[in-house]
Coordinates of C-alpha atoms in Angstrom, one line a residue:
X1 CA -12.0 -11.9 24.0
X2 CA -15.4 -11.1 22.6
X3 CA -17.2 -14.1 21.3
X4 CA -17.8 -12.8 17.8
X5 CA -14.3 -11.5 16.9
X6 CA -13.4 -14.6 14.8
X7 CA -16.7 -14.4 13.0
X8 CA -16.0 -10.7 12.2
X9 CA -12.7 -11.7 10.7
X10 CA -14.4 -14.5 8.7
X11 CA -16.9 -12.1 7.2
X12 CA -14.2 -9.6 6.4
X13 CA -12.2 -12.2 4.6
X14 CA -15.3 -13.4 2.7
X15 CA -16.0 -9.8 1.6
X16 CA -12.4 -9.4 0.4
X17 CA -12.7 -12.7 -1.6
X18 CA -15.8 -11.3 -3.3
X19 CA -13.6 -8.3 -4.3
X20 CA -15.9 -5.8 -2.6
X21 CA -13.1 -3.5 -1.4
X22 CA -9.3 -3.2 -0.9
X23 CA -8.2 -4.8 2.4
X24 CA -6.8 -1.7 4.1
X25 CA -10.0 0.2 3.4
X26 CA -12.3 -2.6 4.5
X27 CA -10.4 -3.3 7.7
X28 CA -10.6 0.3 8.6
X29 CA -14.3 0.3 8.0
X30 CA -14.8 -2.9 10.0
X31 CA -12.8 -1.4 13.0
X32 CA -14.9 1.7 12.8
X33 CA -18.1 -0.3 12.8
X34 CA -17.0 -2.3 15.8
X35 CA -15.4 0.6 17.6
X36 CA -17.3 -0.3 20.8
X37 CA -15.2 -3.4 21.3
X38 CA -12.3 -3.5 23.7
X39 CA -8.9 -2.5 22.3
X40 CA -7.5 -6.0 22.6
X41 CA -10.5 -7.4 20.5
X42 CA -10.0 -4.8 17.8
X43 CA -6.2 -5.5 17.8
X44 CA -7.0 -9.3 17.4
X45 CA -9.4 -8.6 14.5
X46 CA -6.8 -6.4 12.7
X47 CA -3.9 -8.7 13.2
X48 CA -5.7 -11.9 12.2
X49 CA -7.3 -10.3 9.1
X50 CA -4.1 -8.6 7.9
X51 CA -1.9 -11.6 8.7
X52 CA -4.2 -14.1 6.9
X53 CA -4.2 -11.9 3.8
X54 CA -0.5 -11.3 3.9
X55 CA 0.4 -15.0 4.4
X56 CA -2.3 -16.4 2.0
X57 CA 0.2 -18.0 -0.5
X58 CA 2.0 -19.8 2.3
X59 CA -1.2 -20.8 4.1
X60 CA -2.6 -22.3 0.9
X61 CA 0.5 -24.3 0.3
X62 CA 0.3 -26.0 3.7
X63 CA -3.4 -26.6 3.3
X64 CA -2.9 -28.2 -0.1
X65 CA -0.2 -30.4 1.4
X66 CA -2.3 -31.5 4.4
X67 CA -5.9 -31.6 3.0
X68 CA -7.6 -34.1 0.8
X69 CA -9.5 -31.1 -0.8
X70 CA -7.4 -28.5 -2.7
X71 CA -7.9 -24.9 -1.4
X72 CA -9.3 -23.8 -4.7
X73 CA -12.1 -26.4 -4.5
X74 CA -13.2 -25.5 -0.9
X75 CA -16.4 -23.6 -0.3
X76 CA -15.5 -19.9 0.1
X77 CA -16.5 -19.8 3.7
X78 CA -14.5 -23.0 4.6
X79 CA -11.5 -21.7 2.6
X80 CA -11.4 -18.4 4.5
X81 CA -12.1 -20.2 7.8
X82 CA -9.2 -22.7 7.2
X83 CA -6.8 -19.9 6.2
X84 CA -7.5 -17.8 9.3
X85 CA -7.2 -20.8 11.5
X86 CA -3.9 -21.9 10.1
X87 CA -2.6 -18.4 10.5
X88 CA -3.5 -18.5 14.2
X89 CA -1.8 -21.9 14.6
X90 CA 1.4 -20.7 13.0
X91 CA 1.7 -17.0 13.9
X92 CA -0.3 -16.3 17.1
X93 CA 1.4 -18.1 19.9
X94 CA -0.8 -16.7 22.6
X95 CA -3.8 -18.6 21.1
X96 CA -3.9 -22.3 22.2
X97 CA -4.1 -24.8 19.3
X98 CA -7.1 -26.5 20.9
X99 CA -9.0 -23.2 21.0
X100 CA -8.2 -22.5 17.3
X101 CA -9.6 -25.9 16.3
X102 CA -12.6 -25.8 18.5
X103 CA -13.6 -22.3 17.5
X104 CA -13.2 -23.2 13.8
X105 CA -15.5 -26.1 14.3
X106 CA -18.1 -24.0 16.1
X107 CA -18.0 -21.4 13.3
X108 CA -18.4 -24.1 10.6
X109 CA -21.5 -25.4 12.5
X110 CA -22.9 -21.9 13.1
X111 CA -22.6 -21.1 9.4
X112 CA -24.5 -24.2 8.3
X113 CA -21.5 -26.4 7.5
X114 CA -22.0 -29.0 10.3
X115 CA -21.1 -31.8 7.9
X116 CA -17.6 -30.4 7.4
X117 CA -16.8 -30.1 11.1
X118 CA -14.8 -33.4 11.0
X119 CA -12.8 -32.2 7.9
X120 CA -12.0 -28.8 9.5
X121 CA -11.0 -30.4 12.8
X122 CA -8.9 -33.2 11.1
X123 CA -6.9 -30.8 8.8
X124 CA -6.3 -28.2 11.5
X125 CA -5.1 -30.7 14.1
X126 CA -2.9 -32.3 11.6
X127 CA -1.2 -29.0 10.8
X128 CA -0.9 -28.2 14.5
X129 CA 0.9 -31.5 15.1
X130 CA 3.4 -30.7 12.3
X131 CA 4.1 -27.2 13.4
X132 CA 7.8 -26.5 12.8
X133 CA 8.1 -29.3 10.3
X134 CA 5.6 -28.4 7.6
X135 CA 6.5 -29.2 4.0
X136 CA 8.4 -26.6 2.0
X137 CA 9.7 -26.5 -1.6
X138 CA 13.3 -27.5 -1.9
X139 CA 15.4 -24.3 -2.0
X140 CA 18.1 -25.8 -4.2
X141 CA 15.8 -27.6 -6.7
X142 CA 13.0 -25.0 -6.8
X143 CA 14.4 -21.7 -5.5
X144 CA 11.6 -19.5 -6.9
X145 CA 8.9 -21.7 -5.4
X146 CA 10.8 -21.7 -2.1
X147 CA 10.8 -17.9 -2.0
X148 CA 7.2 -17.8 -3.1
X149 CA 6.1 -19.9 -0.1
X150 CA 8.5 -18.6 2.5
X151 CA 7.6 -15.0 1.8
X152 CA 4.0 -15.7 0.7
X153 CA 4.3 -14.0 -2.7
X154 CA 2.7 -15.2 -6.0
X155 CA 5.3 -17.1 -8.0
X156 CA 5.1 -14.9 -11.1
X157 CA 6.0 -11.8 -9.0
X158 CA 9.0 -13.6 -7.5
X159 CA 10.1 -14.4 -11.1
X160 CA 9.5 -10.8 -12.3
X161 CA 11.7 -9.4 -9.5
X162 CA 14.4 -12.1 -9.8
X163 CA 14.7 -11.2 -13.5
X164 CA 14.9 -7.5 -12.7
X165 CA 17.0 -7.5 -9.5
X166 CA 18.6 -10.9 -9.1
X167 CA 17.8 -13.6 -6.5
X168 CA 19.7 -12.1 -3.5
X169 CA 18.1 -8.6 -3.9
X170 CA 14.7 -10.1 -4.5
X171 CA 14.9 -12.0 -1.2
X172 CA 15.7 -8.7 0.6
X173 CA 12.7 -7.1 -1.1
X174 CA 10.4 -10.0 -0.1
X175 CA 11.7 -9.9 3.5
X176 CA 11.3 -6.1 3.6
X177 CA 7.6 -6.3 2.4
X178 CA 6.8 -8.6 5.4
X179 CA 8.4 -6.2 7.9
X180 CA 6.1 -4.0 10.1
X181 CA 5.2 -0.9 8.2
X182 CA 4.4 2.0 10.5
X183 CA 2.2 4.9 9.4
X184 CA 4.2 7.7 7.8
X185 CA 3.4 11.3 8.5
X186 CA 4.7 14.5 7.0
X187 CA 4.5 17.6 9.3
X188 CA 3.4 20.8 7.6
X189 CA 6.4 23.0 6.6
X190 CA 4.2 26.0 7.5
X191 CA 4.5 25.3 11.2
X192 CA 7.4 26.8 13.2
X193 CA 10.2 24.8 14.7
X194 CA 8.7 25.4 18.1
X195 CA 5.3 24.1 16.9
X196 CA 7.1 21.1 15.3
X197 CA 8.8 20.2 18.6
X198 CA 5.7 20.6 20.6
X199 CA 3.7 18.4 18.1
X200 CA 6.3 15.6 18.6
X201 CA 6.0 15.8 22.4
X202 CA 2.2 15.9 22.3
X203 CA 2.0 12.8 20.1
X204 CA 4.4 11.0 22.4
X205 CA 2.4 11.9 25.4
X206 CA -0.6 10.5 23.6
X207 CA 1.2 7.2 23.5
X208 CA 2.5 7.3 19.9
X209 CA 6.1 6.2 19.1
X210 CA 7.8 8.4 16.6
X211 CA 10.9 7.9 14.5
X212 CA 12.1 10.8 12.4
X213 CA 13.0 10.0 8.8
X214 CA 16.6 10.2 7.8
X215 CA 15.5 11.5 4.4
X216 CA 13.3 14.4 5.4
X217 CA 13.2 16.1 8.8
X218 CA 9.5 16.8 8.4
X219 CA 8.7 13.1 7.9
X220 CA 8.1 10.6 10.7
X221 CA 7.2 6.9 11.1
X222 CA 4.6 6.5 13.8
X223 CA 3.7 3.3 15.7
X224 CA 1.4 2.4 18.5
X225 CA -1.5 4.4 17.2
X226 CA -4.7 2.9 15.7
X227 CA -6.5 6.1 14.7
X228 CA -4.5 8.9 13.1
X229 CA -7.4 11.3 13.3
X230 CA -7.1 11.2 17.1
X231 CA -3.5 12.3 17.2
X232 CA -2.7 15.8 18.4
X233 CA -2.5 18.3 15.5
X234 CA -4.7 16.3 13.1
X235 CA -7.8 18.6 13.2
X236 CA -5.5 21.7 13.2
X237 CA -3.9 20.6 9.9
X238 CA -0.4 20.2 11.2
X239 CA 0.4 17.0 9.4
X240 CA -0.7 14.7 6.5
X241 CA -0.4 10.9 6.0
X242 CA 2.4 10.7 3.4
X243 CA 5.3 8.4 3.0
X244 CA 8.8 10.0 3.0
X245 CA 9.4 8.6 -0.5
X246 CA 6.3 10.4 -1.9
X247 CA 7.4 13.7 -0.1
X248 CA 10.9 13.2 -1.5
X249 CA 9.5 13.1 -5.0
X250 CA 7.9 16.6 -4.5
X251 CA 11.1 17.8 -2.9
X252 CA 13.0 16.6 -6.0
X253 CA 10.6 18.4 -8.4
X254 CA 12.4 21.7 -7.9
X255 CA 9.3 23.7 -7.0
X256 CA 10.0 27.4 -6.2
X257 CA 8.0 30.1 -4.6
X258 CA 5.5 31.6 -7.1
X259 CA 5.5 28.5 -9.4
X260 CA 2.3 27.2 -11.1
X261 CA 2.2 23.4 -10.4
X262 CA -0.3 21.1 -12.1
X263 CA -0.9 17.8 -10.3
X264 CA -2.7 15.6 -12.8
X265 CA -3.5 12.5 -10.7
X266 CA -3.6 14.2 -7.3
X267 CA -5.8 12.1 -4.9
X268 CA -5.6 12.0 -1.9
X269 CA -3.8 15.3 -2.2
X270 CA -0.5 14.8 -0.3
X271 CA 1.7 15.9 -3.1
X272 CA -0.5 18.9 -4.0
X273 CA -0.4 20.1 -0.4
X274 CA 3.4 19.8 -0.2
X275 CA 3.7 21.6 -3.5
X276 CA 1.4 24.4 -2.3
X277 CA 3.5 24.8 0.8
X278 CA 6.5 25.2 -1.5
X279 CA 5.0 27.7 -4.0
X280 CA 3.8 29.9 -1.1
X281 CA 1.1 32.5 -1.3
X282 CA 2.4 33.8 -4.6
X283 CA 2.1 30.5 -6.4
X284 CA -0.7 28.2 -7.3
X285 CA -1.4 24.5 -7.5
X286 CA -4.1 22.9 -9.7
X287 CA -5.0 19.5 -8.4
X288 CA -7.0 17.2 -10.7
X289 CA -8.3 13.7 -10.7
X290 CA -10.6 11.5 -12.6
X291 CA -13.8 11.4 -10.4
X292 CA -15.7 13.5 -7.9
X293 CA -15.1 10.8 -5.3
X294 CA -11.3 11.4 -5.6
X295 CA -11.5 15.2 -5.8
X296 CA -13.8 15.2 -2.7
X297 CA -11.0 13.4 -0.8
X298 CA -8.5 16.1 -2.0
X299 CA -10.8 18.9 -1.0
X300 CA -11.2 17.3 2.5
X301 CA -7.5 17.2 3.0
X302 CA -6.9 20.7 1.7
X303 CA -9.6 22.1 4.0
X304 CA -8.1 20.4 7.0
X305 CA -4.6 21.6 6.2
X306 CA -5.9 25.2 5.6
X307 CA -4.4 25.5 2.1
X308 CA -5.8 28.4 0.1
X309 CA -3.6 28.3 -3.0
X310 CA -4.9 25.0 -4.4
X311 CA -7.7 24.7 -6.9
X312 CA -9.4 21.2 -7.4
X313 CA -11.0 20.0 -10.6
X314 CA -12.4 16.7 -11.9
X315 CA -10.4 15.9 -15.1
X316 CA -9.4 12.6 -16.8
X317 CA -5.7 12.8 -17.3
X318 CA -5.9 10.8 -20.5
X319 CA -7.9 13.6 -22.1
X320 CA -5.6 16.4 -23.2
X321 CA -6.5 20.0 -22.2
X322 CA -5.2 22.4 -24.8
X323 CA -5.8 25.4 -22.5
X324 CA -3.0 24.1 -20.2
X325 CA -0.4 23.7 -22.9
X326 CA 2.9 25.4 -22.0
X327 CA 1.6 26.8 -18.7
X328 CA 2.9 24.7 -15.9
X329 CA 6.3 25.3 -14.3
X330 CA 6.0 21.8 -12.8
X331 CA 3.7 18.9 -13.7
X332 CA 3.4 16.2 -11.1
X333 CA 2.5 12.9 -12.8
X334 CA 2.0 10.3 -10.0
X335 CA 0.4 7.9 -12.5
X336 CA -1.9 4.9 -11.7
X337 CA 0.4 1.9 -11.2
X338 CA 0.5 -1.6 -9.9
X339 CA 1.3 -0.6 -6.3
X340 CA 3.9 -3.3 -5.9
X341 CA 6.0 -1.0 -3.7
X342 CA 3.3 -0.8 -1.0
X343 CA 2.4 -4.4 -0.6
X344 CA 3.4 -4.2 3.1
X345 CA 0.5 -1.8 3.7
X346 CA -2.0 -2.9 1.0
X347 CA -1.6 -6.6 1.4
X348 CA -4.1 -7.9 -1.1
X349 CA -2.7 -6.0 -4.1
X350 CA -0.4 -9.0 -4.9
X351 CA -3.5 -11.2 -5.4
X352 CA -5.3 -8.7 -7.6
X353 CA -2.5 -7.8 -10.0
X354 CA -1.6 -10.0 -12.9
X355 CA 0.8 -9.8 -15.9
X356 CA -2.1 -8.8 -18.1
X357 CA -3.0 -6.0 -15.7
X358 CA 0.6 -4.8 -15.7
X359 CA 0.5 -4.4 -19.5
X360 CA -2.8 -2.5 -19.3
X361 CA -1.4 -0.2 -16.7
X362 CA 1.7 0.5 -18.9
X363 CA -0.7 1.5 -21.7
X364 CA -2.6 3.8 -19.4
X365 CA 0.6 5.4 -18.2
X366 CA 1.7 6.1 -21.8
X367 CA -1.7 7.5 -22.6
X368 CA -1.5 9.9 -19.7
X369 CA 1.9 11.1 -20.6
X370 CA 0.9 11.6 -24.2
X371 CA -2.0 13.7 -23.1
X372 CA -0.2 15.8 -20.5
X373 CA 3.5 16.3 -21.5
X374 CA 2.7 19.6 -23.3
X375 CA 1.4 21.2 -20.1
X376 CA 5.0 21.7 -19.1
X377 CA 6.4 25.0 -20.3
X378 CA 9.8 25.0 -22.1
X379 CA 12.4 24.8 -19.4
X380 CA 9.8 23.5 -16.9
X381 CA 9.8 20.1 -15.3
X382 CA 7.8 16.9 -15.4
X383 CA 8.0 14.8 -12.2
X384 CA 7.0 11.2 -13.1
X385 CA 6.4 8.9 -10.1
X386 CA 4.9 5.6 -9.1
X387 CA 4.6 3.5 -5.9
X388 CA 5.8 0.3 -7.6
X389 CA 9.1 -1.5 -8.0
X390 CA 8.3 -2.8 -11.5
X391 CA 11.0 -1.5 -13.9
X392 CA 8.5 -1.6 -16.9
X393 CA 6.5 1.1 -15.1
X394 CA 9.5 3.0 -14.0
X395 CA 12.9 3.2 -15.7
X396 CA 11.5 1.7 -18.9
X397 CA 8.6 4.1 -19.0
X398 CA 11.0 7.1 -18.5
X399 CA 13.2 5.8 -21.3
X400 CA 10.1 5.7 -23.5
X401 CA 9.2 9.3 -22.5
X402 CA 12.7 10.5 -23.4
X403 CA 12.5 8.8 -26.8
X404 CA 9.1 10.2 -27.7
X405 CA 9.0 13.7 -26.2
X406 CA 11.4 16.7 -25.9
X407 CA 12.7 16.0 -22.3
X408 CA 16.0 15.3 -20.7
X409 CA 16.5 13.3 -17.5
X410 CA 17.8 15.3 -14.6
X411 CA 17.4 12.9 -11.7
X412 CA 15.8 9.5 -10.9
X413 CA 15.5 7.4 -7.8
X414 CA 14.1 4.0 -6.9
X415 CA 13.3 3.3 -3.3
X416 CA 13.4 -0.5 -2.4
X417 CA 11.6 -2.2 0.4
X418 CA 14.1 -4.0 2.7
X419 CA 16.8 -1.5 1.7
X420 CA 15.2 1.9 2.2
X421 CA 13.2 3.0 5.2
X422 CA 10.2 3.9 2.9
X423 CA 7.6 2.2 0.7
X424 CA 8.8 1.0 -2.6
X425 CA 8.6 4.1 -4.8
X426 CA 10.1 5.6 -8.0
X427 CA 10.5 9.1 -9.3
X428 CA 12.2 10.8 -12.2
X429 CA 12.6 14.6 -12.8
X430 CA 12.6 15.5 -16.5
X431 CA 13.2 19.0 -17.9
X432 CA 11.4 20.1 -21.1
X433 CA 13.9 21.2 -23.6

């Protein structure tokens, strides 16, 4: 193993603690930067970084129980170093405990914390000795605290989901969020059955392991691939990265050939592209988002996929555009949300969200719907969707829409981690009266 892999992980965790970037983006950038490393070293960096983030609540609980200094009072570098070291001790069996402790002490010294080498060594060796018998909250006396530590989820989120779904279902959700989450691809519906079959075979020959979705035949879960852009068919625009639940939402919108579809929060463009495939050459999709950075991403995906019936514009969805009133056959409103359905892929969201932020998001969602509902022509459809499992942003929000505006509910669906093969996702199809 390359000598600096642990230091790369340490610096990545420190950058995340400073809030510089979301974990999935930062990890991707780090792996690109160190692409010259051997595959096993890159795999080590990815697993240790993601695992430390995902298990942070649990790791902090053990550290607080075994250390004289609470985690919150540790120096940021020592805090990150201790977390990543405890993760190795508990979840990386192929790394000897002695190596974990020794490398942690070396890193502490290298980064000018020589005086804390004894502390680092003592705490880590203490945890190593107690492996398999570390303290846990009592499941009977403190059931929510137990679930919080066991599944490494902030306590307030465990409480939120227990209130909404009950204890048994909440535990299934928590377990599901910790499962391995493969990359999800949707094959273009513009390619023939023959091309579809060849694409599957080519990907498998390249080493990828594919599993077709039971929800949509054009959707696949793909494992054993680190770089999607290197898969056969990527540069030719034969597939997009899109979860089956997201594609199902577009499928449920009832888009027909020749329709005009307005996607008001469109980045990175997956729904717009699927909608454009459905409208065909006689239809049109207008994809909007709030910034040039986001619309650039949409443009990039549109160009790669070879779509010619999509127009892209920068537009803030909270600002009503009267020129669009009554014009759209379908409005796709995949609104900004808490992202609590995709915690298995974007592991640090659970530490960034808060009850106050949830309330602010609900206000933003209402503001977007108030500005955009009139874009739907009478008889047309509004497809409201989120990638969260928070009822306040989903069923409760749709109930508010039905109370405030002239729509009727035609269909709604909630995808649940641990129960469905997809990310956590919600959609509702509403028809304008």
